[in-house]
Amino acid sequence: MCGLSVIPRPDAPVRFNHLLLGFLSLVILLDSKAQQTELEWISYPPNGWEEISGLDENYTPIRTYQVCQVMEPNQNNWLRTNWIEKGDAQRIFVELKFTLRDCNSLPGVVGTCKETFNLYYQETDSEVGRSLRENQYVKIDTIAADESFTQGDLGERKMKLNTEVRIIGPLSRRGFYLAFQDVGACIALVSVKVYYKKCWSIIENLATFPDTVTGSEFSSLVEVEGMCVSDAEEEADNSPKMHCSAEGEWLVPIGKCICKAGFHQKGDACEPCGRGFYKSSSQDLQCSRCPVHSFNDREGSWRCDCEDGYYRALSDPPSVACTRPPSAPQNLVYNINQTTVSLEWSPPADTGGRNDVTYRVICRRCSWEPEECVPCGLNVGYSPAQSGLVDTYVTAVDLLAHANYTFEVEAVNGVSDLSRTQRLFAAVSIATGQAAPSQVSEVIKERVQQHSVHLSWQEPQQPNGVITEYEIKYYEKVSLRYICLSKSTSATVNNLKPSTAYVFQIRAFTEAGYVHSKCFRFSLVCVSISSAAIVSSEQNPVIIIAVVAVAGTIILVFMVFGFIIGRRYALAVKFPGTKTYIDPETYEDPNRAVHQFAKELDASCIKIERVIGAGEFGEVCSGRLKLPGKRDVSVAIKTLKVGYTEKQRRDFLCEASIMGQFDHPNVVHLEGVVTRGKPVMIVIEYMENGSLDAFLRKHDGQFTVIQLVGMLRGIAAGMRYLSDMGYVHRDLAARNILVNCNLVCKVSDFGLSRVIDDDPEAVYTTTGGKIPVRWTAPEAIQYRKFTSASDVWSYGVVMWEVMSYGERPYWDMSNQDVIKAIEEGYRLPAPMDCPPGLHQLMLDCWQKDRAERPKFDQIVGILDKMIRNPNTLKTPVGTTPDFTSFRSVGEWLEAIKMERYRDNFTAAGYSSLESPVKPTEAFFIFSLSSLKCPHWATSTKKGFLLDLFFHPKPVTEIGSEI
Ligand code: AMP
């Protein structure tokens, strides 16, 4: 199921002695119809409003107030309700039902008869007695009838009943009075209902959300933290939240709780796993049956216990079967060669139910008589290893000659060390033969002379016989090899070359020869001769370090040299055919950069006319620029405020240094700068319609799709130009696009340190930088990876801003929630009336993998194609009704085949398209809820959502309808 986006609760308790109205999230503070006894409101003067008993359309007795002083001029009749305690409400709805007599139908009342009355309120902390002071009341509205009547009298029930709803708030005192001022109309006030809206306590995603009073504004969403139900816990970094809308509906569930280990979800609660079942982690959805060879006889278990003789290794997850150690290896055979033994065997018959069987070898040396065995110790070597053997063979070397050994080969698996049962192994007993000596050790260079070195060494620990002589091999570099022999444990090697490195190998020699005897390696430098570099025949790390150091130095020299050249000759770094953007910060002298790229203007050519905005460094004005021999043109003039610091001046002019490098019809054009006079100015082409976001908001719904796509095409072309130049904008947003009188959009707002600094949208992120989160690609937020691909992401958001006429991306969601929602894969839904192809392009720009996003070049191509084939820009019929073509909410509902909800709309205050709450805002809420399921955007699903929104059903029914 696709998430419960709008969740009303039908059976919420009644608070403050107020009545709960049906399924709607309303708390009734006053309902005149519900009162059978006299209302006893204050009426003044006495001959004005009059309380009268009557019957409503269902013949139920009601109390009404009437007034009909239409013959006398200058009427001022007041009626005031009793004091209404507001409870925790902030935004109060007042619903009036009344009938009003048409003045034309009353003879002789011209000039005195009125067809409206006024609604007022007064806030107080307690009741203030029965006197009525007009000047203490705040006017809510003048109420006029949609329908007045001409025949019958005031008591007749078939008269046309008007319903009007007004909203007051935010309220700050404990309560209030309502007052009705009649100025000469013929009115019957049939019912007065006062209520506010509330989101009732609910359980969603295993989190309880308490009763929450709606916010004070229509567009405000109250964010509420959920509390996990018992035996549930918050999902990591995903604490449950929902938003209580102004209409008393829960929207946009974010995050969730999940049942703890040992518990599973049943409805809105967590229940323990039954016996014989377990759930090891809160991440698992269901309890599972105990795996093979395990059991449990408790409820709520996170794992099962192993049967006797079976175990679970530490690394085994609770979901795998319990296992046991393997049986012994089979068919162990051996082969002796002097003091080397090779063993081979077959795998065990029973692996214990595991596939991590390895082998270990235990070696013991035994005396001949009586047979006593001791561990072989570290003198014996094993190839490939003594334990952890994956293959079924091993070679043991450096055994003693003429000795007795036993070898045990054991198969082990992940649970062998846990088992206390007897070890199972295969064993062989072996007697070794004659053997070569082990290696010599501790070779010392005792005397180093110009052409010789005197070495001494220790006898091998295991001579394995009588050592007859030692062989001394030495290498000059790697190529030449010399050998000399010595009978004792020392030798002098002569005829060495000065400044030459040698490696020495010395090995002992017995009757058994050198076989399997290891060589001792020793490298030497004749230091008395040479102070040159130390060299060995092996890969000497010193050489590597030296080579790296030399190479590094060369690279560094080149880099430093290149950097200096780059700084001094930044302009020289151009590539043939492409104009490349040059970062003004690379100039040692920023003034040089400004004059390199921007024309110095004479201040006398500029005429400042008026202030049009406020920039970070000073006022932005409009005016005229008249250059000698040219026509004067409209310009925007950015000024640097007086008292600036040198850094401010540099940063201010930096924008000109950047803008001056660009020359494209969709990038704002720099006319020049004034740096030699005061104030310092940047002169830019004038963009009559100012920034795009404000412009679109001002002209909501007034452009054709082709016009909007034309604007987007312009922005994309400007961005293509900038990205081709190698310029990354970092702050592409509708507010940073300017629009001229021909609706041409141009990219603006360039800067370096000030990028983002002066953007009110930018906030500090955890990575330390200031970032306009809603417009920025995830990789740029997370690790500041700003590229043209991250500009493409921002461009997608600009597309959305344009198609929704300047709506705020992600509406009222907090920046943190936006980051989380994006991370979870949510993307902005298609704005109203947005052709699916355009929304698809937005989604392409919001690909998580930046390599997958289209390039600006491709975007321009796609938009051009759409403009050439306007049929592709048609919105499928029925998906997005056009409100402007309907005269009433009823008509609109009829058009979208949902007339059956007309009453719900009326009750919720959507009676006419001029209602304080417009139906478009219902779609705003729909859009929010569709965040979680963008594919719901079909007319039937919309109908369903609206159904939910205005005609709530129990939560259990929702799943079956989707
Ligand atoms: P800025 O400092 O660039 O953000 O400019 C502040 C405000 O001045 C903008 O929001 C625009 O409304 C206005 N503005 C800046 N440049 C121009 C321009 N070239 N033409 C018209 N209005 C501009």
mmCIF file of C-alpha atoms in Angstrom, residues 126 145 147 185 256 261 313 339 408 459 784 857:
data_model
loop_
_atom_site.group_PDB
_atom_site.id
_atom_site.type_symbol
_atom_site.label_atom_id
_atom_site.label_comp_id
_atom_site.label_asym_id
_atom_site.label_seq_id
_atom_site.Cartn_x
_atom_site.Cartn_y
_atom_site.Cartn_z
ATOM 1 C CA SER A 126 -13.237 36.077 30.402
ATOM 2 C CA ALA A 145 -26.560 36.849 0.588
ATOM 3 C CA GLU A 147 -29.585 34.401 -2.811
ATOM 4 C CA ALA A 185 -31.750 44.607 6.291
ATOM 5 C CA LYS A 256 8.518 5.167 11.018
ATOM 6 C CA ALA A 261 13.501 -7.956 17.764
ATOM 7 C CA ALA A 313 29.290 -19.743 15.608
ATOM 8 C CA THR A 339 63.525 -33.943 6.980
ATOM 9 C CA GLU A 408 47.464 -35.414 13.667
ATOM 10 C CA GLU A 459 76.287 -22.003 13.700
ATOM 11 C CA ARG A 784 30.218 19.830 -1.913
ATOM 12 C CA ASP A 857 22.713 20.684 -24.429
#
